PDB file of C-alpha atoms in Angstrom:
ATOM      1  CA  MET A   1       0.000   0.000   0.000  1.00  0.00           C
ATOM      2  CA  THR A   2       1.356   3.454  -0.906  1.00  0.00           C
ATOM      3  CA  THR A   3       1.240   6.136   1.780  1.00  0.00           C
ATOM      4  CA  PRO A   4       0.414   9.763   0.863  1.00  0.00           C
ATOM      5  CA  ASP A   5       4.043  10.775   1.473  1.00  0.00           C
ATOM      6  CA  GLN A   6       5.308   7.986  -0.774  1.00  0.00           C
ATOM      7  CA  SER A   7       2.790   8.936  -3.461  1.00  0.00           C
ATOM      8  CA  MET A   8       3.881  12.570  -3.362  1.00  0.00           C
ATOM      9  CA  THR A   9       7.502  11.507  -3.591  1.00  0.00           C
ATOM     10  CA  GLN A  10       6.788   9.450  -6.701  1.00  0.00           C
ATOM     11  CA  GLU A  11       4.892  12.354  -8.268  1.00  0.00           C
ATOM     12  CA  MET A  12       7.869  14.575  -7.577  1.00  0.00           C
ATOM     13  CA  ARG A  13      10.263  12.090  -9.113  1.00  0.00           C
ATOM     14  CA  ASP A  14       8.152  11.893 -12.247  1.00  0.00           C
ATOM     15  CA  ALA A  15       7.732  15.679 -12.643  1.00  0.00           C
ATOM     16  CA  GLN A  16       8.295  17.037 -16.137  1.00  0.00           C
ATOM     17  CA  GLY A  17       9.284  20.477 -17.371  1.00  0.00           C
ATOM     18  CA  ARG A  18      12.247  22.844 -17.365  1.00  0.00           C
ATOM     19  CA  VAL A  19      13.537  24.802 -14.385  1.00  0.00           C
ATOM     20  CA  LEU A  20      16.148  27.558 -14.336  1.00  0.00           C
ATOM     21  CA  VAL A  21      17.966  27.964 -11.016  1.00  0.00           C
ATOM     22  CA  PHE A  22      19.599  31.356 -10.534  1.00  0.00           C
ATOM     23  CA  ASP A  23      22.173  32.837  -8.149  1.00  0.00           C
ATOM     24  CA  SER A  24      24.990  35.348  -8.263  1.00  0.00           C
ATOM     25  CA  GLY A  25      27.584  32.574  -8.101  1.00  0.00           C
ATOM     26  CA  MET A  26      27.694  28.858  -7.381  1.00  0.00           C
ATOM     27  CA  GLY A  27      25.727  28.858  -4.128  1.00  0.00           C
ATOM     28  CA  GLY A  28      22.446  28.067  -5.866  1.00  0.00           C
ATOM     29  CA  LEU A  29      23.916  24.740  -6.894  1.00  0.00           C
ATOM     30  CA  THR A  30      22.888  23.441  -3.467  1.00  0.00           C
ATOM     31  CA  VAL A  31      19.264  24.192  -4.350  1.00  0.00           C
ATOM     32  CA  ALA A  32      19.634  22.798  -7.869  1.00  0.00           C
ATOM     33  CA  ARG A  33      20.994  19.588  -6.364  1.00  0.00           C
ATOM     34  CA  GLU A  34      17.922  19.218  -4.154  1.00  0.00           C
ATOM     35  CA  ILE A  35      15.595  19.753  -7.123  1.00  0.00           C
ATOM     36  CA  CYS A  36      17.460  17.229  -9.280  1.00  0.00           C
ATOM     37  CA  GLN A  37      17.419  14.635  -6.502  1.00  0.00           C
ATOM     38  CA  MET A  38      13.684  15.017  -5.922  1.00  0.00           C
ATOM     39  CA  ALA A  39      12.758  15.030  -9.616  1.00  0.00           C
ATOM     40  CA  PRO A  40      15.371  13.311 -11.797  1.00  0.00           C
ATOM     41  CA  ALA A  41      13.162  13.619 -14.897  1.00  0.00           C
ATOM     42  CA  LEU A  42      13.161  17.417 -14.786  1.00  0.00           C
ATOM     43  CA  LYS A  43      15.297  19.450 -17.154  1.00  0.00           C
ATOM     44  CA  VAL A  44      17.229  21.749 -14.847  1.00  0.00           C
ATOM     45  CA  ASP A  45      19.551  24.529 -16.009  1.00  0.00           C
ATOM     46  CA  TYR A  46      21.686  26.899 -13.952  1.00  0.00           C
ATOM     47  CA  ALA A  47      22.479  30.595 -14.260  1.00  0.00           C
ATOM     48  CA  ALA A  48      25.080  32.642 -12.376  1.00  0.00           C
ATOM     49  CA  ASP A  49      25.099  36.425 -12.509  1.00  0.00           C
ATOM     50  CA  THR A  50      28.853  36.567 -12.961  1.00  0.00           C
ATOM     51  CA  GLY A  51      28.566  40.138 -14.177  1.00  0.00           C
ATOM     52  CA  PHE A  52      27.503  41.302 -10.701  1.00  0.00           C
ATOM     53  CA  PHE A  53      28.975  38.729  -8.277  1.00  0.00           C
ATOM     54  CA  PRO A  54      28.791  38.766  -5.269  1.00  0.00           C
ATOM     55  CA  TYR A  55      25.379  40.101  -4.329  1.00  0.00           C
ATOM     56  CA  GLY A  56      26.066  40.166  -0.601  1.00  0.00           C
ATOM     57  CA  ASP A  57      28.074  43.386  -0.728  1.00  0.00           C
ATOM     58  CA  LYS A  58      26.010  45.257  -3.337  1.00  0.00           C
ATOM     59  CA  SER A  59      23.681  48.126  -2.457  1.00  0.00           C
ATOM     60  CA  ASP A  60      19.945  47.617  -2.319  1.00  0.00           C
ATOM     61  CA  GLU A  61      19.452  50.170  -5.075  1.00  0.00           C
ATOM     62  CA  ALA A  62      21.913  48.491  -7.431  1.00  0.00           C
ATOM     63  CA  LEU A  63      20.343  45.070  -6.915  1.00  0.00           C
ATOM     64  CA  ARG A  64      16.782  46.309  -7.349  1.00  0.00           C
ATOM     65  CA  ALA A  65      17.806  47.925 -10.604  1.00  0.00           C
ATOM     66  CA  ARG A  66      19.559  44.834 -11.942  1.00  0.00           C
ATOM     67  CA  LEU A  67      17.604  41.801 -10.808  1.00  0.00           C
ATOM     68  CA  PRO A  68      14.427  42.179 -12.911  1.00  0.00           C
ATOM     69  CA  ASP A  69      16.537  42.902 -16.002  1.00  0.00           C
ATOM     70  CA  VAL A  70      18.886  39.960 -15.584  1.00  0.00           C
ATOM     71  CA  ALA A  71      16.001  37.601 -14.750  1.00  0.00           C
ATOM     72  CA  GLU A  72      14.115  38.659 -17.866  1.00  0.00           C
ATOM     73  CA  ALA A  73      17.188  38.221 -20.086  1.00  0.00           C
ATOM     74  CA  LEU A  74      17.970  34.760 -18.707  1.00  0.00           C
ATOM     75  CA  VAL A  75      14.393  33.525 -18.963  1.00  0.00           C
ATOM     76  CA  ARG A  76      14.171  34.763 -22.538  1.00  0.00           C
ATOM     77  CA  GLU A  77      17.267  32.728 -23.373  1.00  0.00           C
ATOM     78  CA  ALA A  78      16.670  29.546 -21.353  1.00  0.00           C
ATOM     79  CA  GLN A  79      12.861  29.343 -21.772  1.00  0.00           C
ATOM     80  CA  PRO A  80      12.106  27.653 -18.441  1.00  0.00           C
ATOM     81  CA  ASP A  81       8.686  26.892 -17.016  1.00  0.00           C
ATOM     82  CA  VAL A  82       9.732  28.029 -13.520  1.00  0.00           C
ATOM     83  CA  PHE A  83      12.445  30.483 -12.441  1.00  0.00           C
ATOM     84  CA  VAL A  84      14.059  29.774  -9.061  1.00  0.00           C
ATOM     85  CA  ILE A  85      15.943  32.565  -7.307  1.00  0.00           C
ATOM     86  CA  ALA A  86      18.305  30.434  -5.223  1.00  0.00           C
ATOM     87  CA  CYS A  87      19.666  33.438  -3.342  1.00  0.00           C
ATOM     88  CA  ASN A  88      18.490  34.820  -0.023  1.00  0.00           C
ATOM     89  CA  THR A  89      19.866  38.290  -0.712  1.00  0.00           C
ATOM     90  CA  ALA A  90      18.078  38.638  -4.058  1.00  0.00           C
ATOM     91  CA  SER A  91      14.834  37.090  -2.817  1.00  0.00           C
ATOM     92  CA  THR A  92      14.532  39.162   0.344  1.00  0.00           C
ATOM     93  CA  LEU A  93      15.088  42.326  -1.684  1.00  0.00           C
ATOM     94  CA  ALA A  94      13.493  42.011  -5.114  1.00  0.00           C
ATOM     95  CA  LEU A  95      11.312  38.897  -5.336  1.00  0.00           C
ATOM     96  CA  ASP A  96       8.149  40.891  -5.992  1.00  0.00           C
ATOM     97  CA  GLU A  97       9.858  42.996  -8.667  1.00  0.00           C
ATOM     98  CA  VAL A  98      11.106  39.901 -10.504  1.00  0.00           C
ATOM     99  CA  ARG A  99       7.673  38.274 -10.329  1.00  0.00           C
ATOM    100  CA  ALA A 100       6.106  41.401 -11.773  1.00  0.00           C
ATOM    101  CA  ARG A 101       8.528  41.352 -14.708  1.00  0.00           C
ATOM    102  CA  LEU A 102       8.265  37.658 -15.658  1.00  0.00           C
ATOM    103  CA  ASP A 103       5.277  35.804 -17.090  1.00  0.00           C
ATOM    104  CA  ILE A 104       6.221  32.469 -15.521  1.00  0.00           C
ATOM    105  CA  PRO A 105       6.138  31.375 -11.860  1.00  0.00           C
ATOM    106  CA  VAL A 106       9.049  32.530  -9.693  1.00  0.00           C
ATOM    107  CA  VAL A 107      10.157  30.654  -6.563  1.00  0.00           C
ATOM    108  CA  GLY A 108      12.217  32.592  -4.036  1.00  0.00           C
ATOM    109  CA  THR A 109      14.510  31.681  -1.173  1.00  0.00           C
ATOM    110  CA  VAL A 110      14.048  32.883   2.380  1.00  0.00           C
ATOM    111  CA  PRO A 111      15.985  32.029   5.551  1.00  0.00           C
ATOM    112  CA  ALA A 112      14.736  28.917   7.368  1.00  0.00           C
ATOM    113  CA  ILE A 113      13.863  30.893  10.489  1.00  0.00           C
ATOM    114  CA  LYS A 114      10.462  29.285  11.056  1.00  0.00           C
ATOM    115  CA  PRO A 115      11.733  25.675  11.161  1.00  0.00           C
ATOM    116  CA  ALA A 116      14.724  26.740  13.262  1.00  0.00           C
ATOM    117  CA  ALA A 117      12.429  28.355  15.812  1.00  0.00           C
ATOM    118  CA  SER A 118      10.465  25.104  16.032  1.00  0.00           C
ATOM    119  CA  LEU A 119      13.608  23.000  16.304  1.00  0.00           C
ATOM    120  CA  THR A 120      15.528  24.844  19.024  1.00  0.00           C
ATOM    121  CA  ARG A 121      15.488  23.423  22.530  1.00  0.00           C
ATOM    122  CA  THR A 122      17.354  26.285  24.216  1.00  0.00           C
ATOM    123  CA  GLY A 123      15.413  29.138  22.649  1.00  0.00           C
ATOM    124  CA  VAL A 124      18.544  30.641  21.103  1.00  0.00           C
ATOM    125  CA  ILE A 125      19.362  30.311  17.396  1.00  0.00           C
ATOM    126  CA  GLY A 126      21.955  31.794  15.074  1.00  0.00           C
ATOM    127  CA  LEU A 127      21.381  33.252  11.624  1.00  0.00           C
ATOM    128  CA  LEU A 128      24.452  33.073   9.372  1.00  0.00           C
ATOM    129  CA  ALA A 129      23.947  34.992   6.139  1.00  0.00           C
ATOM    130  CA  THR A 130      25.437  37.699   3.956  1.00  0.00           C
ATOM    131  CA  PRO A 131      25.379  41.300   5.212  1.00  0.00           C
ATOM    132  CA  GLY A 132      22.689  42.061   2.642  1.00  0.00           C
ATOM    133  CA  THR A 133      20.297  39.424   3.983  1.00  0.00           C
ATOM    134  CA  ILE A 134      20.994  40.407   7.583  1.00  0.00           C
ATOM    135  CA  ARG A 135      19.945  44.022   7.028  1.00  0.00           C
ATOM    136  CA  ARG A 136      16.798  43.308   4.997  1.00  0.00           C
ATOM    137  CA  ALA A 137      13.431  44.307   6.411  1.00  0.00           C
ATOM    138  CA  TYR A 138      12.159  40.983   5.021  1.00  0.00           C
ATOM    139  CA  THR A 139      14.481  39.091   7.383  1.00  0.00           C
ATOM    140  CA  ALA A 140      13.396  41.205  10.343  1.00  0.00           C
ATOM    141  CA  LYS A 141       9.759  40.450   9.497  1.00  0.00           C
ATOM    142  CA  LEU A 142      10.443  36.704   9.411  1.00  0.00           C
ATOM    143  CA  ILE A 143      11.999  36.931  12.855  1.00  0.00           C
ATOM    144  CA  GLU A 144       9.057  38.979  14.122  1.00  0.00           C
ATOM    145  CA  ASP A 145       6.521  36.547  12.682  1.00  0.00           C
ATOM    146  CA  PHE A 146       8.145  33.222  13.547  1.00  0.00           C
ATOM    147  CA  ALA A 147      10.835  33.764  16.183  1.00  0.00           C
ATOM    148  CA  SER A 148       9.590  36.575  18.397  1.00  0.00           C
ATOM    149  CA  GLU A 149       9.577  34.308  21.448  1.00  0.00           C
ATOM    150  CA  ILE A 150      13.209  33.239  21.084  1.00  0.00           C
ATOM    151  CA  THR A 151      16.625  34.887  20.796  1.00  0.00           C
ATOM    152  CA  VAL A 152      18.097  35.218  17.301  1.00  0.00           C
ATOM    153  CA  ILE A 153      21.783  36.117  16.925  1.00  0.00           C
ATOM    154  CA  LEU A 154      22.612  37.412  13.454  1.00  0.00           C
ATOM    155  CA  HIS A 155      25.938  37.556  11.646  1.00  0.00           C
ATOM    156  CA  GLY A 156      26.680  38.489   8.035  1.00  0.00           C
ATOM    157  CA  SER A 157      29.799  37.238   6.253  1.00  0.00           C
ATOM    158  CA  VAL A 158      30.938  37.864   2.693  1.00  0.00           C
ATOM    159  CA  GLU A 159      34.213  36.096   3.390  1.00  0.00           C
ATOM    160  CA  LEU A 160      32.387  32.803   4.025  1.00  0.00           C
ATOM    161  CA  VAL A 161      30.886  33.035   0.534  1.00  0.00           C
ATOM    162  CA  ARG A 162      34.376  33.256  -0.941  1.00  0.00           C
ATOM    163  CA  LEU A 163      35.621  30.480   1.337  1.00  0.00           C
ATOM    164  CA  ALA A 164      32.745  28.210   0.272  1.00  0.00           C
ATOM    165  CA  GLU A 165      33.518  28.791  -3.405  1.00  0.00           C
ATOM    166  CA  ALA A 166      37.219  28.050  -2.911  1.00  0.00           C
ATOM    167  CA  PHE A 167      36.379  24.855  -1.026  1.00  0.00           C
ATOM    168  CA  ALA A 168      33.894  23.697  -3.664  1.00  0.00           C
ATOM    169  CA  ALA A 169      36.485  24.248  -6.389  1.00  0.00           C
ATOM    170  CA  GLY A 170      39.095  22.177  -4.546  1.00  0.00           C
ATOM    171  CA  GLU A 171      41.370  25.177  -4.058  1.00  0.00           C
ATOM    172  CA  ALA A 172      43.535  25.925  -1.040  1.00  0.00           C
ATOM    173  CA  TYR A 173      41.614  27.592   1.762  1.00  0.00           C
ATOM    174  CA  ASP A 174      42.097  28.676   5.358  1.00  0.00           C
ATOM    175  CA  GLY A 175      40.323  26.172   7.552  1.00  0.00           C
ATOM    176  CA  GLY A 176      40.324  28.708  10.358  1.00  0.00           C
ATOM    177  CA  GLY A 177      37.877  30.755   8.329  1.00  0.00           C
ATOM    178  CA  PHE A 178      35.013  28.512   9.400  1.00  0.00           C
ATOM    179  CA  THR A 179      35.699  29.123  13.073  1.00  0.00           C
ATOM    180  CA  ALA A 180      36.054  32.840  12.369  1.00  0.00           C
ATOM    181  CA  ALA A 181      32.699  32.929  10.568  1.00  0.00           C
ATOM    182  CA  LEU A 182      30.922  31.335  13.528  1.00  0.00           C
ATOM    183  CA  ALA A 183      32.725  33.221  16.300  1.00  0.00           C
ATOM    184  CA  PRO A 184      30.486  36.335  16.268  1.00  0.00           C
ATOM    185  CA  ILE A 185      27.479  34.104  16.901  1.00  0.00           C
ATOM    186  CA  PHE A 186      28.943  32.049  19.734  1.00  0.00           C
ATOM    187  CA  ASP A 187      30.753  35.032  21.295  1.00  0.00           C
ATOM    188  CA  ALA A 188      27.600  37.166  21.425  1.00  0.00           C
ATOM    189  CA  LYS A 189      25.446  37.529  24.508  1.00  0.00           C
ATOM    190  CA  ASP A 190      23.622  34.186  24.974  1.00  0.00           C
ATOM    191  CA  GLY A 191      25.780  32.728  22.175  1.00  0.00           C
ATOM    192  CA  GLY A 192      26.787  29.830  24.377  1.00  0.00           C
ATOM    193  CA  ASP A 193      23.186  28.638  24.308  1.00  0.00           C
ATOM    194  CA  VAL A 194      22.881  28.509  20.504  1.00  0.00           C
ATOM    195  CA  ASP A 195      21.803  25.026  19.453  1.00  0.00           C
ATOM    196  CA  THR A 196      20.539  25.725  15.916  1.00  0.00           C
ATOM    197  CA  ILE A 197      22.082  27.811  13.145  1.00  0.00           C
ATOM    198  CA  VAL A 198      20.251  28.832   9.980  1.00  0.00           C
ATOM    199  CA  LEU A 199      22.455  28.812   6.887  1.00  0.00           C
ATOM    200  CA  ALA A 200      20.755  31.764   5.210  1.00  0.00           C
ATOM    201  CA  CYS A 201      22.950  31.879   2.127  1.00  0.00           C
ATOM    202  CA  THR A 202      22.787  29.119  -0.462  1.00  0.00           C
ATOM    203  CA  HIS A 203      26.595  29.051  -0.615  1.00  0.00           C
ATOM    204  CA  PHE A 204      26.892  27.933   2.975  1.00  0.00           C
ATOM    205  CA  PRO A 205      25.506  24.372   2.650  1.00  0.00           C
ATOM    206  CA  LEU A 206      28.536  23.723   0.415  1.00  0.00           C
ATOM    207  CA  VAL A 207      30.602  23.807   3.621  1.00  0.00           C
ATOM    208  CA  ARG A 208      28.043  22.507   6.101  1.00  0.00           C
ATOM    209  CA  ALA A 209      30.351  19.721   7.293  1.00  0.00           C
ATOM    210  CA  GLN A 210      33.229  22.153   7.833  1.00  0.00           C
ATOM    211  CA  LEU A 211      31.019  24.561   9.770  1.00  0.00           C
ATOM    212  CA  ALA A 212      29.659  21.704  11.881  1.00  0.00           C
ATOM    213  CA  ALA A 213      33.196  20.589  12.698  1.00  0.00           C
ATOM    214  CA  ALA A 214      34.057  24.128  13.803  1.00  0.00           C
ATOM    215  CA  ALA A 215      30.966  24.450  16.026  1.00  0.00           C
ATOM    216  CA  PRO A 216      30.410  23.087  19.533  1.00  0.00           C
ATOM    217  CA  ASP A 217      28.903  19.627  19.817  1.00  0.00           C
ATOM    218  CA  GLY A 218      25.154  19.483  19.562  1.00  0.00           C
ATOM    219  CA  VAL A 219      24.643  22.435  17.207  1.00  0.00           C
ATOM    220  CA  THR A 220      22.297  21.722  14.286  1.00  0.00           C
ATOM    221  CA  PHE A 221      22.647  23.495  10.935  1.00  0.00           C
ATOM    222  CA  ILE A 222      19.593  23.888   8.723  1.00  0.00           C
ATOM    223  CA  ASP A 223      18.881  25.515   5.376  1.00  0.00           C
ATOM    224  CA  SER A 224      15.908  25.938   3.057  1.00  0.00           C
ATOM    225  CA  GLY A 225      17.167  23.915   0.070  1.00  0.00           C
ATOM    226  CA  ALA A 226      14.771  20.979   0.366  1.00  0.00           C
ATOM    227  CA  ALA A 227      11.812  23.284   1.043  1.00  0.00           C
ATOM    228  CA  ILE A 228      12.634  25.333  -2.056  1.00  0.00           C
ATOM    229  CA  ALA A 229      12.821  22.170  -4.137  1.00  0.00           C
ATOM    230  CA  ARG A 230       9.423  20.992  -2.913  1.00  0.00           C
ATOM    231  CA  GLN A 231       7.876  24.386  -3.603  1.00  0.00           C
ATOM    232  CA  THR A 232       9.389  24.409  -7.101  1.00  0.00           C
ATOM    233  CA  LEU A 233       7.746  21.092  -7.887  1.00  0.00           C
ATOM    234  CA  ARG A 234       4.389  22.222  -6.495  1.00  0.00           C
ATOM    235  CA  VAL A 235       4.517  25.374  -8.611  1.00  0.00           C
ATOM    236  CA  LEU A 236       5.629  23.440 -11.662  1.00  0.00           C
ATOM    237  CA  GLU A 237       2.654  21.108 -11.358  1.00  0.00           C
ATOM    238  CA  GLY A 238       0.284  24.065 -11.350  1.00  0.00           C
ATOM    239  CA  ALA A 239       2.095  25.835 -14.175  1.00  0.00           C
ATOM    240  CA  ALA A 240       1.251  23.254 -16.848  1.00  0.00           C
ATOM    241  CA  PRO A 241       4.743  23.155 -18.445  1.00  0.00           C
ATOM    242  CA  GLN A 242       4.784  23.963 -22.130  1.00  0.00           C
ATOM    243  CA  PRO A 243       6.137  21.502 -24.709  1.00  0.00           C
ATOM    244  CA  ARG A 244       9.838  22.026 -25.288  1.00  0.00           C
ATOM    245  CA  THR A 245      12.422  20.628 -27.629  1.00  0.00           C
ATOM    246  CA  GLY A 246      14.151  17.426 -26.712  1.00  0.00           C
ATOM    247  CA  GLU A 247      17.191  19.356 -25.530  1.00  0.00           C
ATOM    248  CA  ALA A 248      18.429  18.021 -22.204  1.00  0.00           C
ATOM    249  CA  GLY A 249      19.036  20.087 -19.082  1.00  0.00           C
ATOM    250  CA  GLY A 250      22.422  20.769 -17.589  1.00  0.00           C
ATOM    251  CA  ARG A 251      23.026  24.100 -19.331  1.00  0.00           C
ATOM    252  CA  LEU A 252      25.063  26.819 -17.606  1.00  0.00           C
ATOM    253  CA  TYR A 253      24.460  30.513 -18.267  1.00  0.00           C
ATOM    254  CA  ILE A 254      26.702  33.400 -17.226  1.00  0.00           C
ATOM    255  CA  THR A 255      26.135  37.134 -17.593  1.00  0.00           C
ATOM    256  CA  ASP A 256      29.469  38.578 -18.673  1.00  0.00           C
ATOM    257  CA  GLU A 257      32.206  37.777 -21.127  1.00  0.00           C
ATOM    258  CA  GLY A 258      35.963  37.948 -20.907  1.00  0.00           C
ATOM    259  CA  GLY A 259      36.095  37.062 -17.213  1.00  0.00           C
ATOM    260  CA  ASP A 260      37.856  34.089 -15.680  1.00  0.00           C
ATOM    261  CA  HIS A 261      35.050  31.663 -14.935  1.00  0.00           C
ATOM    262  CA  GLY A 262      37.179  28.548 -14.687  1.00  0.00           C
ATOM    263  CA  ARG A 263      36.301  27.937 -11.044  1.00  0.00           C
ATOM    264  CA  LEU A 264      32.559  28.344 -11.626  1.00  0.00           C
ATOM    265  CA  VAL A 265      32.557  26.144 -14.728  1.00  0.00           C
ATOM    266  CA  LYS A 266      34.534  23.471 -12.891  1.00  0.00           C
ATOM    267  CA  VAL A 267      32.191  23.298  -9.913  1.00  0.00           C
ATOM    268  CA  CYS A 268      29.038  23.541 -12.009  1.00  0.00           C
ATOM    269  CA  GLY A 269      30.333  20.641 -14.092  1.00  0.00           C
ATOM    270  CA  ARG A 270      30.615  18.554 -10.951  1.00  0.00           C
ATOM    271  CA  PHE A 271      26.935  19.254 -10.262  1.00  0.00           C
ATOM    272  CA  GLY A 272      25.940  18.214 -13.780  1.00  0.00           C
ATOM    273  CA  PHE A 273      25.783  21.659 -15.432  1.00  0.00           C
ATOM    274  CA  ASP A 274      28.509  21.092 -17.969  1.00  0.00           C
ATOM    275  CA  ARG A 275      27.063  22.683 -21.114  1.00  0.00           C
ATOM    276  CA  VAL A 276      28.315  26.262 -21.067  1.00  0.00           C
ATOM    277  CA  CYS A 277      26.132  28.563 -23.161  1.00  0.00           C
ATOM    278  CA  PRO A 278      27.143  31.875 -24.747  1.00  0.00           C
ATOM    279  CA  PRO A 279      27.021  34.751 -22.219  1.00  0.00           C
ATOM    280  CA  VAL A 280      23.670  36.427 -21.661  1.00  0.00           C
ATOM    281  CA  LEU A 281      24.537  40.117 -21.654  1.00  0.00           C
ATOM    282  CA  LEU A 282      22.354  42.999 -20.521  1.00  0.00           C
ATOM    283  CA  PRO A 283      22.093  46.000 -22.840  1.00  0.00           C
ATOM    284  CA  ALA A 284      23.849  49.097 -21.570  1.00  0.00           C
ATOM    285  CA  LYS A 285      21.431  51.486 -19.898  1.00  0.00           C
ATOM    286  CA  ARG A 286      21.309  55.064 -21.112  1.00  0.00           C
TER     287      ARG A 286
END
């Protein structure tokens, strides 16, 4: 006898259509991996906004101006049925603007604050993100809505994004950087009671094991990757995917030319996105 959960899992595995997963760099690969594992029949492509990487240290104004344009250009080129913004910074800032620009469903990424608040036993959680996500009003609203009864210690790190990319590419890296990234959380008032840390940047699950090794025993790390994948498949089912050519997934899109993208191409290839397409360039604004 098939249980409802098993039935849903089979439906997910059999899902059809094309999905484009988008991030500023390679962090969104952790979300793409979850989608591919849940629905192996899907055609999944990946796009990195190499022309504006990293997002975590860009101004709100610059990102709001760019994100709808780059999303529109990528969707026009890749022709997906669903566009997934696998980036907390972009989603917490401009998700509505991107949805208004595109004529296909858009799935965003938000920090896993709600499940972390339910999981904690001590009532103290950490939120490890980029500075951009930390300062967003969207993040503050999530804390107000779902974690108002507990203590949330926030820390934003751009350096951990770079460290995660170096690790994923198999390059030399400073292992002490993981301890340094966590120190502001554990050294804060009540930091010794933290038992759950939200990885609120899609880059950070790339180094989950390294962060766990650098943390005290008993600390749980969670992210929203699996939840995003499930939501993508729900949206895809309701979107009635359009017939496409027989072209397989695994395409990689970038948004600039002439740069050194060897690291990105290498890591994306490891995740199955090994068909590098011509750069998708934005027209110069007057």
